[in-house]
Short mmCIF file of C-alpha atoms in Angstrom, two decimals:
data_model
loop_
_atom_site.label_atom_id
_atom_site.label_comp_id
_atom_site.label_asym_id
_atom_site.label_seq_id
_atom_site.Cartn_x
_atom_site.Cartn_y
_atom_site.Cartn_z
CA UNK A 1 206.75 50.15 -3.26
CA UNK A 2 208.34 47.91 -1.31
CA UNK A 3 211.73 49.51 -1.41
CA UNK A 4 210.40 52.74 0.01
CA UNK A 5 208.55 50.81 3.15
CA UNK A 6 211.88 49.43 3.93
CA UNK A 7 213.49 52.96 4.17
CA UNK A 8 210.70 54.23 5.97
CA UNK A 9 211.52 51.08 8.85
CA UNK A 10 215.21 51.55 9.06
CA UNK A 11 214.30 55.63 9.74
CA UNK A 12 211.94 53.83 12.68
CA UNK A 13 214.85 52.00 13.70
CA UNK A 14 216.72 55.29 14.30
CA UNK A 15 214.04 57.43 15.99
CA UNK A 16 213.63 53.98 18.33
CA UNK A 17 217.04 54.40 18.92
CA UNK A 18 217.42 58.38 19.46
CA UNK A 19 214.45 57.91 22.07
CA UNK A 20 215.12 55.08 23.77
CA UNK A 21 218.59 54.34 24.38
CA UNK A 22 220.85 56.42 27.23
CA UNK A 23 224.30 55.88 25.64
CA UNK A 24 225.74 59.23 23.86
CA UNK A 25 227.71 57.18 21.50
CA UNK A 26 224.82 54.97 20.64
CA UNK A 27 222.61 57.95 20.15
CA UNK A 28 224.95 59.61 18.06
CA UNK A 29 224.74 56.21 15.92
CA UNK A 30 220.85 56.33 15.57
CA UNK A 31 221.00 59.17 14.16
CA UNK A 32 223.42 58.85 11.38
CA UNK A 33 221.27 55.89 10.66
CA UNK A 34 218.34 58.06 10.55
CA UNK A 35 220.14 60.61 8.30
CA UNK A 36 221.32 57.29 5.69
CA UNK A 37 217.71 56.56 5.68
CA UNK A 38 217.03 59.85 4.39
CA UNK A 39 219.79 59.50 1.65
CA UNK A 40 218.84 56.31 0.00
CA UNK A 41 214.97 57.72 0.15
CA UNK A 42 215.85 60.97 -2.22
CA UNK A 43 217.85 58.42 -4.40
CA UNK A 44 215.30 56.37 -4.62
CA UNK A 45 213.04 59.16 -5.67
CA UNK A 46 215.61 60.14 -8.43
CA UNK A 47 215.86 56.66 -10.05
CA UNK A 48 214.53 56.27 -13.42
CA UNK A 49 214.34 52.78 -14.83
CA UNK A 50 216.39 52.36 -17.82
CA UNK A 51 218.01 55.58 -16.92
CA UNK A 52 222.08 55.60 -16.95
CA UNK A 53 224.35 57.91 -14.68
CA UNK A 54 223.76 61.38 -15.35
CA UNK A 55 226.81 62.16 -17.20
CA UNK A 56 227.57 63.28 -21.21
CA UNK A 57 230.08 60.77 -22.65
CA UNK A 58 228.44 61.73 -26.23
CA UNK A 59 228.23 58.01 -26.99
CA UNK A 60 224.39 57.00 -26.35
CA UNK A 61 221.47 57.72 -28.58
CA UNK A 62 218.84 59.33 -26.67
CA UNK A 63 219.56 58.79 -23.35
CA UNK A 64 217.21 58.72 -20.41
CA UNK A 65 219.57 60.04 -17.43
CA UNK A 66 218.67 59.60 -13.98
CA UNK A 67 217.32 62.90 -12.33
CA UNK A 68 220.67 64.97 -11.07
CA UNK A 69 218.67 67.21 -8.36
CA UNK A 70 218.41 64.71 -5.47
CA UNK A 71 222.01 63.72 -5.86
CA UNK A 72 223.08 67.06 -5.78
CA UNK A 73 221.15 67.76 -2.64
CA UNK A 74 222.41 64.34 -0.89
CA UNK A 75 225.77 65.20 -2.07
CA UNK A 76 225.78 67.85 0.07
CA UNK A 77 223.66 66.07 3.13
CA UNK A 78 226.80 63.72 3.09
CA UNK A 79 229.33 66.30 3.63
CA UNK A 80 226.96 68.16 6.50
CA UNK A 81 226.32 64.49 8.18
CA UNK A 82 230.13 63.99 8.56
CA UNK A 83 230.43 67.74 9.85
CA UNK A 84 227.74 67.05 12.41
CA UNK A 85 228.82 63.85 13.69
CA UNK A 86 232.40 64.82 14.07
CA UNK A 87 231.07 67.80 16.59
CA UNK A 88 228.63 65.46 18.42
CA UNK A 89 231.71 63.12 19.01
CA UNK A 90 233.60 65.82 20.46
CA UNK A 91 230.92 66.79 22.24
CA UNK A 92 230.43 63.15 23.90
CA UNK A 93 233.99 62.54 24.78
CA UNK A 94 234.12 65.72 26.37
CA UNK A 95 231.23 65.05 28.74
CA UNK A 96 232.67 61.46 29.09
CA UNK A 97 236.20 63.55 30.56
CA UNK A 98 234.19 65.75 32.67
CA UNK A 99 231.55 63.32 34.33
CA UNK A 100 233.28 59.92 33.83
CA UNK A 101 230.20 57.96 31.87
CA UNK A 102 228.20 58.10 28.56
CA UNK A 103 224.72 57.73 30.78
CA UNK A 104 222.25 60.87 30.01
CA UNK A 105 220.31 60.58 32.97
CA UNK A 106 223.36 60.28 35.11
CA UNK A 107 224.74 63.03 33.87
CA UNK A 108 221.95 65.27 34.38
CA UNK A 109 221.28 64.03 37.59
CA UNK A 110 225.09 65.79 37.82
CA UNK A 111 224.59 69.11 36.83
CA UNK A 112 224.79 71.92 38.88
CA UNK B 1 216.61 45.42 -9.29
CA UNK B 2 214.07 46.20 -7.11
CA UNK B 3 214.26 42.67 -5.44
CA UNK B 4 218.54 43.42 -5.15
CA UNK B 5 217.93 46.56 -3.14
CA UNK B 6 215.04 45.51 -0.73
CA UNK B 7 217.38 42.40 0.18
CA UNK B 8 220.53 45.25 0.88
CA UNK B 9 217.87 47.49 2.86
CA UNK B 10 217.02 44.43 5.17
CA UNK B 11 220.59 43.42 5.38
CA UNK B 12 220.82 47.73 6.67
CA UNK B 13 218.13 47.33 8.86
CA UNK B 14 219.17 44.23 10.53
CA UNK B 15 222.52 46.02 10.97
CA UNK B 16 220.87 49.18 12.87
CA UNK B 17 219.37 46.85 14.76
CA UNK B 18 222.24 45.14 16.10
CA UNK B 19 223.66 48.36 16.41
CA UNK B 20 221.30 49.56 19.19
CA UNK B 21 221.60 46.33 21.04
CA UNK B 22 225.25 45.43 20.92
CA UNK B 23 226.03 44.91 24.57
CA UNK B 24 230.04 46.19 23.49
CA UNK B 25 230.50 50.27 21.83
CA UNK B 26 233.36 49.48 19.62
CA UNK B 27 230.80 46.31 17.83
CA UNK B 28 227.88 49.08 17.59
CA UNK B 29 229.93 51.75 15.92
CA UNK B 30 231.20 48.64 13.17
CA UNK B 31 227.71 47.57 13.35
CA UNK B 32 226.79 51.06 11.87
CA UNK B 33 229.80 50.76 9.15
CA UNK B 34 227.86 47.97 7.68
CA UNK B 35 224.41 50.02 7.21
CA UNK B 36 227.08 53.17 5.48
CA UNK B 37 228.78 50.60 3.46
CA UNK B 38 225.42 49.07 2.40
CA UNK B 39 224.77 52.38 1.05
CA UNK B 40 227.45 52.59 -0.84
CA UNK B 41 226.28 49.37 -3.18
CA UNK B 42 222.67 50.95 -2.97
CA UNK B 43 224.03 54.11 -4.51
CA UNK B 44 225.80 52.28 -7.24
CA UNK B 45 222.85 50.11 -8.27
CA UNK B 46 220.32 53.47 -8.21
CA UNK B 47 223.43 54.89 -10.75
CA UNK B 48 225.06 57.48 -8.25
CA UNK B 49 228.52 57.17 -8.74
CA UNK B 50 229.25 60.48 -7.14
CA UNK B 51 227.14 59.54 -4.36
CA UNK B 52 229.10 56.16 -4.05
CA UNK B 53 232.71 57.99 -4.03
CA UNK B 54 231.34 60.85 -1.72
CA UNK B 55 230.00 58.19 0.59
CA UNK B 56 232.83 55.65 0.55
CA UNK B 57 235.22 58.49 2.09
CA UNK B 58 232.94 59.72 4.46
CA UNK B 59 231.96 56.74 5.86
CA UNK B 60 235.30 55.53 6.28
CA UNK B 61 236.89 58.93 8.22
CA UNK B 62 233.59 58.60 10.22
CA UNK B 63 234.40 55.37 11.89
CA UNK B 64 237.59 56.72 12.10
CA UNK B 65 236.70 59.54 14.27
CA UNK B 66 234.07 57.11 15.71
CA UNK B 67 236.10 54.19 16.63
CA UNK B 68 238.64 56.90 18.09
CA UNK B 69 236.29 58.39 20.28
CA UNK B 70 235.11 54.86 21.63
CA UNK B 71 239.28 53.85 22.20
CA UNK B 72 239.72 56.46 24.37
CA UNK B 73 236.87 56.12 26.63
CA UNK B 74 235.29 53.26 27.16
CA UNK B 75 233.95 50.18 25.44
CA UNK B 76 231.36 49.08 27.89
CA UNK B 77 227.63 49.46 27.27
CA UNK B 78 225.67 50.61 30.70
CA UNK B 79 223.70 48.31 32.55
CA UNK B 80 220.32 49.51 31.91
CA UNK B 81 217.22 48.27 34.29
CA UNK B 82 213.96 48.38 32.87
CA UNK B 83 212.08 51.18 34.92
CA UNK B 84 209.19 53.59 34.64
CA UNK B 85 210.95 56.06 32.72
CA UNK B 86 212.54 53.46 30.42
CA UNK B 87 208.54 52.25 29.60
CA UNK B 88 207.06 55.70 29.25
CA UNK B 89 210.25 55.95 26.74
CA UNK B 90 209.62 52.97 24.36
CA UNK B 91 205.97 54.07 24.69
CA UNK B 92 206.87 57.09 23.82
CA UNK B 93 208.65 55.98 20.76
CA UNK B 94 205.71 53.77 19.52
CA UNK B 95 203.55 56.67 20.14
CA UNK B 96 205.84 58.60 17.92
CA UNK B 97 205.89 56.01 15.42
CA UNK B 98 202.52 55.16 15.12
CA UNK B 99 202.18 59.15 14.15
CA UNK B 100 204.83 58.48 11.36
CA UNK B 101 203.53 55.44 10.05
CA UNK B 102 200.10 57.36 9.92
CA UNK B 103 201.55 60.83 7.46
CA UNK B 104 203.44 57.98 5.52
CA UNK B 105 200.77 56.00 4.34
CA UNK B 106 199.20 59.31 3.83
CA UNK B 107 202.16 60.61 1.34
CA UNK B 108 202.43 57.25 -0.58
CA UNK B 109 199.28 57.85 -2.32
CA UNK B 110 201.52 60.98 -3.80
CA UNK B 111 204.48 58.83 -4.41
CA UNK B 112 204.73 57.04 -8.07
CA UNK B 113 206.13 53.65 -7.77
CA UNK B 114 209.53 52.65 -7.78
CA UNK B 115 211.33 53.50 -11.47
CA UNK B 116 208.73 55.91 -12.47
CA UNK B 117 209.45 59.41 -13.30
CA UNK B 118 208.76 61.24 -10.01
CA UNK B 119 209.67 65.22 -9.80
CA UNK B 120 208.62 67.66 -12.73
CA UNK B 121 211.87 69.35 -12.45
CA UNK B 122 214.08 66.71 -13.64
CA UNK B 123 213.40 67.48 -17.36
CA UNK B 124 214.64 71.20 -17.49
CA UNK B 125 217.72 70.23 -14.86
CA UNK B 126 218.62 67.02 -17.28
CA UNK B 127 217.51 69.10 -20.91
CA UNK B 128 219.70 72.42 -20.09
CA UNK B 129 222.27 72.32 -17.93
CA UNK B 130 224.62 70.97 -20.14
CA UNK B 131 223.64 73.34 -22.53
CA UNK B 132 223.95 76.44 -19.81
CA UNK B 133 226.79 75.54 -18.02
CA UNK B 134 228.99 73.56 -20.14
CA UNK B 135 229.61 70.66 -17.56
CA UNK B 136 229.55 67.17 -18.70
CA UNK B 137 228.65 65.93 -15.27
CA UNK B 138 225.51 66.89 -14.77
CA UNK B 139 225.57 66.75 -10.78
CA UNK B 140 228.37 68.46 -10.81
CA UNK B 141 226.40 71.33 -13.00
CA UNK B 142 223.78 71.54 -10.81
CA UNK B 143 225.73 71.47 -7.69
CA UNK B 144 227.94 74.63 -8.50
CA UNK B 145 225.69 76.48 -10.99
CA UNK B 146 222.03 76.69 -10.59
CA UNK B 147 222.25 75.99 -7.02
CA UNK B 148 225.24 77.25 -5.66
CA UNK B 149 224.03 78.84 -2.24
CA UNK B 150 223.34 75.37 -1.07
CA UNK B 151 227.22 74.09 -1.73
CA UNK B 152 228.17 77.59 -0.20
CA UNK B 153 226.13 76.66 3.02
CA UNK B 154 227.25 73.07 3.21
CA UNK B 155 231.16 74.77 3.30
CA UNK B 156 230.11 77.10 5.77
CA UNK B 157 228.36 74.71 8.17
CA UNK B 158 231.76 72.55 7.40
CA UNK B 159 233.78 75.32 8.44
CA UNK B 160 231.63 75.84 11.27
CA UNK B 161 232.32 72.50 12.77
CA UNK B 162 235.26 72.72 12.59
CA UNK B 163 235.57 75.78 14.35
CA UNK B 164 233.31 74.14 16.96
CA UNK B 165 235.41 70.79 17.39
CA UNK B 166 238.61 73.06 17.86
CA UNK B 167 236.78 75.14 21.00
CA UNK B 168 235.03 71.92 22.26
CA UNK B 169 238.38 69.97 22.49
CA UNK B 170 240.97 72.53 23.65
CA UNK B 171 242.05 72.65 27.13
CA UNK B 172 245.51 74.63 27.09
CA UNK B 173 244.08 78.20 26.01
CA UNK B 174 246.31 79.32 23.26
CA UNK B 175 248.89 82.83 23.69
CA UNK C 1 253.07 51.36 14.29
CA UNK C 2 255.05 48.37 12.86
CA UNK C 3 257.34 48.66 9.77
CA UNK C 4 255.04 47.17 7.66
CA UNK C 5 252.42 50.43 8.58
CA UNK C 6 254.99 52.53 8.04
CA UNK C 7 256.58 51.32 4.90
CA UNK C 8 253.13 50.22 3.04
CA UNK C 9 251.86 54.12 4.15
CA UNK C 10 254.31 55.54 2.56
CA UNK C 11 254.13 53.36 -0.62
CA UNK C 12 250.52 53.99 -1.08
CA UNK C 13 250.16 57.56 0.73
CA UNK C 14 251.24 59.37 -3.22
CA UNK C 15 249.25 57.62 -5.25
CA UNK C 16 246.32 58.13 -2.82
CA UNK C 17 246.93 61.71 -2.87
CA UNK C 18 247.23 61.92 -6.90
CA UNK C 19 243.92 60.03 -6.94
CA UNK C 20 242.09 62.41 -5.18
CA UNK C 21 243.75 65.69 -7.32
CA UNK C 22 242.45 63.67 -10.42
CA UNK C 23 238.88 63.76 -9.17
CA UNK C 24 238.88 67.23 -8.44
CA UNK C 25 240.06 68.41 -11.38
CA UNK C 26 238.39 66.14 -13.48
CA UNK C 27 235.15 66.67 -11.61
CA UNK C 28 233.23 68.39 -14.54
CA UNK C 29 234.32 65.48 -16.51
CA UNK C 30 234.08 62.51 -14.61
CA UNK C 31 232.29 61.24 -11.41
CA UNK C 32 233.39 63.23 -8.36
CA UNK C 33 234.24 66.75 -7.10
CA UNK C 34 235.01 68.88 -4.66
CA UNK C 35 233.38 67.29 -2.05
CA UNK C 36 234.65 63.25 -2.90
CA UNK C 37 238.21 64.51 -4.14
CA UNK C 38 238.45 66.44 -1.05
CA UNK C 39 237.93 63.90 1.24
CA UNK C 40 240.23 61.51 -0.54
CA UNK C 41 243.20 64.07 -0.20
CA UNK C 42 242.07 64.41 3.47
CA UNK C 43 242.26 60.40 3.69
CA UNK C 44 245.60 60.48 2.60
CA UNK C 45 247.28 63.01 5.37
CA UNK C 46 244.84 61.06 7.71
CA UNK C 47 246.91 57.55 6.92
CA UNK C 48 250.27 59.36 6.86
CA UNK C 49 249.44 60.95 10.55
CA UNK C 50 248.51 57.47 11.63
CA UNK C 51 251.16 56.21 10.46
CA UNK C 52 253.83 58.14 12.04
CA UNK C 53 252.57 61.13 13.37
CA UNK C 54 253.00 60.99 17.78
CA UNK C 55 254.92 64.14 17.60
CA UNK C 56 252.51 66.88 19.35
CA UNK C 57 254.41 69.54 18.45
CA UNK C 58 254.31 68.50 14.85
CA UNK C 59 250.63 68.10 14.71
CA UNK C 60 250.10 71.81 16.07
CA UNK C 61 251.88 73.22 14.14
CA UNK C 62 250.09 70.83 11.08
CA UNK C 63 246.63 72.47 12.61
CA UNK C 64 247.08 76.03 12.22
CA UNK C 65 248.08 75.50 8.84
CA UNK C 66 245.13 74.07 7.77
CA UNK C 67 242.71 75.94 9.92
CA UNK C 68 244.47 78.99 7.95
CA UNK C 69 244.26 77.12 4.16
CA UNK C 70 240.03 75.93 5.52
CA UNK C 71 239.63 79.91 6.20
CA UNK C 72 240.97 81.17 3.29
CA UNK C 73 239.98 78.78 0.45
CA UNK C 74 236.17 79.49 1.97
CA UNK C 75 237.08 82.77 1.39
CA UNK C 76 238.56 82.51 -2.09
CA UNK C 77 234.92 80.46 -3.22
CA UNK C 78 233.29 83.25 -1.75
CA UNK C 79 235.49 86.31 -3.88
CA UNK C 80 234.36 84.09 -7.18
CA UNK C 81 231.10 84.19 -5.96
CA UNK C 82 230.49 87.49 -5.48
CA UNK C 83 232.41 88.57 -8.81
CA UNK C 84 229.40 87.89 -10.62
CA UNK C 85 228.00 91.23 -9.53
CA UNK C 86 230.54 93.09 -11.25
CA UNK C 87 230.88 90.67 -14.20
CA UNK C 88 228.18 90.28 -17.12
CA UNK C 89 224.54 90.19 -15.49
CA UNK C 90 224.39 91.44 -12.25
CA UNK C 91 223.85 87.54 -10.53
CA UNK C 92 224.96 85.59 -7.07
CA UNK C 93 226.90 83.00 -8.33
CA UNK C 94 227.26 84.46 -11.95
CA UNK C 95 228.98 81.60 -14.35
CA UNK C 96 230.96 84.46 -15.96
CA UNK C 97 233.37 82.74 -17.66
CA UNK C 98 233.16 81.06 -21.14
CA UNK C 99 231.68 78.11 -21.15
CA UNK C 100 233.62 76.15 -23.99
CA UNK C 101 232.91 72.71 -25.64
CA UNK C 102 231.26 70.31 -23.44
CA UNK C 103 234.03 67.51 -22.51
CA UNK C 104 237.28 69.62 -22.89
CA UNK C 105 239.49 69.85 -19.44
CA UNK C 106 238.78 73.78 -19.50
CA UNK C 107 235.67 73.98 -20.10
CA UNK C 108 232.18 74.78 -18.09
CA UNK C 109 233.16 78.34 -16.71
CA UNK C 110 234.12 78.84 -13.23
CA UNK C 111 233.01 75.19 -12.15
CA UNK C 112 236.38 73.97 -12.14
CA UNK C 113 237.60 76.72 -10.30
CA UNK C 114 234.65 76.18 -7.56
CA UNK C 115 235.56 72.54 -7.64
CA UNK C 116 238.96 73.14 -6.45
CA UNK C 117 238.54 75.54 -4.05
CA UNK C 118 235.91 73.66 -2.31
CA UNK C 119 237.90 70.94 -2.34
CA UNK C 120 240.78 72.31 -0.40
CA UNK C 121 238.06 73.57 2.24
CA UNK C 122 237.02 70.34 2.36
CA UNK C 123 240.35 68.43 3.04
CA UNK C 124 241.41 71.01 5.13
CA UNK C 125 238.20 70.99 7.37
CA UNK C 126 238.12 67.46 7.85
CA UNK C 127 241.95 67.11 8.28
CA UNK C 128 241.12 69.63 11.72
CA UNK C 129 238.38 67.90 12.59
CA UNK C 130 240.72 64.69 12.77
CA UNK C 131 244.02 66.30 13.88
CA UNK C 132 241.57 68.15 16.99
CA UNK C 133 240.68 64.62 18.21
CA UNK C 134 244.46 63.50 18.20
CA UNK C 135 245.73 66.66 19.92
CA UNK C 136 242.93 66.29 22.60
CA UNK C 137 243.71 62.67 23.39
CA UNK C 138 247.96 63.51 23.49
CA UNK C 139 247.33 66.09 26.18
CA UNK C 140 244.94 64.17 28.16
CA UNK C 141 248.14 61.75 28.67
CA UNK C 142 250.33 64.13 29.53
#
């Protein structure tokens, strides 16, 4: 039980972080660290103990396998968490050309 | 096993921690690199190997991109003075949190402990893919066979970022 | 970069890029897929355009061709896709093919074929996600 309490604090960690901090890049960092809290959760889910990786070599004797569907889904999550931070870069270092700082509330003091 | 990982996810959190404080960018986004490449060794020790590849190569064009981004502006964290808005903010957050913590404790009375068998599914996916598809892997089965409209949204969304990125950072229009 | 960089990239750039064709190929087989082989391939171009790439010419060109090879492998995974309507049962994402003995290199339908398909998308995405960034920052110099 312990394992999953842990997960549950580092996603804290990254909602602290999304909330309370007014750097772009550091908010863009919370929450890929709230996303890898998410991954290692529906791993964790999946794990059997005594279970090996779920692949047929054909050499075991009644093999427990770990349960495939999480991975599957995270595999995926992966791909989409690389896709997502690559646009919020671009989006922060385009603000960062336009208004000359990372600070939210400067910058929308700036608009208009 | 149990003990191994809880040590790695306090090594993580102690990592995202320093991450959110580090007074310099470039040391935050390297602060993150340890939490992804903590996941890595989580991922092979929960027997993931796919996840482990997937994640080692991901992680390591992210900080990439990251560490890019943080080059060509700047590397200096703002000086930030503790005002009203800053408190209603963190109280904000605990507020938040406290509302978390509350539907957590609620779901772990659903949640089997840690190595027991947890979704009802797993038995058909692990009994008959192999048998269906033909795919020794069976991620690999799952991923591309019985639910394929999830891998064919995860290329479009790819494909959609990267459609994005190109609009977001051009400046010379193309003829 | 330094002649070390340039002469250790190109050393290790092949093998890097073999690597990750041998995952996606073998990913019915073995660990991997489309999704890890193509970001391995992707790493490789990645350290070869480190390595020497300042030319911006060069890396336009590079862009459009693999916006155009993102675009039309997407395309390609969605033709096999919807096949399956006209193929056997009338299904979305129809394995239509035979399926073969479990462990052979052709074997498990039209998995491979999805594997390398999304694999190229893949690569190619993340390759103009990467090569976006560079051209940005080379014009902002100018």
């Amino acid at each position: 039980m312990i394992v999953y309490i842990l997960c549950f604090v580092l996603f804290l960690v990254g909602l602290y972080g999304v909330i309370t901090r007014r750097n772009l890049v550091k908010i863009v960092i919370s929450l890929s660290i709230m996303e890898f809290s998410i991954f290692i959760f529906l791993a964790l889910i999946g794990y059997i103990d005594g279970g090996i990786a779920p692949i047929i070599t054909g050499q075991d004797i009644n093999p427990t396998y770990v349960d495939p569907l999480p991975q599957a889904m995270v595999l995926t999550a992966i791909v989409i968490g690389l896709a997502t931070t690559a646009m919020l870069m671009a989006i922060a270092i385009r603000l960062y050309r336009k208004y000359g700082t990372f600070d939210i509330r400067e910058i929308k003091n700036l608009k208009g | 096993m149990e003990v191994t990982l809880s040590i790695l996810l306090g090594f993580m959190i102690i990592g995202a921690i320093f991450a959110l404080h580090a007074k310099d960018l470039l040391s935050a986004v390297i602060a993150a690199g340890i939490v992804g490449y903590s996941l890595v060794i989580c991922f092979l020790l929960l027997k993931a190997p796919d996840l482990a590849i997937v994640q080692v190569v991901v992680e390591t064009i992210t900080l990439i991109i990251m560490v890019a981004v943080v080059l060509d502006s700047t590397r200096e964290e703002l000086k930030v003075k503790i005002d009203t808005q800053q408190i209603f903010n963190i109280s904000l957050a605990f507020i938040f949190m406290l509302a978390l913590i509350f539907f957590f404790v609620q779901a772990t009375d659903m949640l089997n402990p840690f190595g027991q068998h947890s979704l009802r599914m797993a038995s058909a996916y692990v009994g008959e893919t192999a048998a269906k598809t033909g795919s020794a892997n069976l991620v690999t089965g799952v991923l591309f066979d019985f639910r394929g409209y999830d891998t064919l949204g995860e290329a479009t969304i790819l494909f959609t970022a990267a459609i994005g990125v190109l609009t977001i950072l051009r400046i010379k229009g193309k003829k | 970069m330094s002649l070390i960089v340039k002469k250790v990239a190109q050393l290790i750039t092949g093998f890097i890029f073999l690597y990750g064709i041998y995952i996606i190929v073998h990913g019915h087989l073995t660990p991997g897929g489309g999704f890890a082989g193509g970001a391995i391939v992707a790493g490789a171009y990645i350290l070869q355009t480190l390595a020497f790439g300042r030319d911006t010419l060069l890396l336009k060109k590079k862009e459009t061709n693999t916006s155009l090879s993102e675009s039309i492998s997407i395309l390609i995974a969605l033709m096999l896709a919807g096949a399956g309507f006209f193929i056997g049962t009338k299904v979305f994402f129809n394995n239509y093919l035979p399926t073969g003995k479990i462990g052979d290199l052709v074997s498990a339908g039209t998995i491979p074929l999805y594997n390398i398909f999304i694999g190229i998308e893949v690569a190619a995405a993340l390759l103009t996600i990467f090569l976006a960034l560079l051209i940005y920052k080379e014009e902002i110099e100018e």
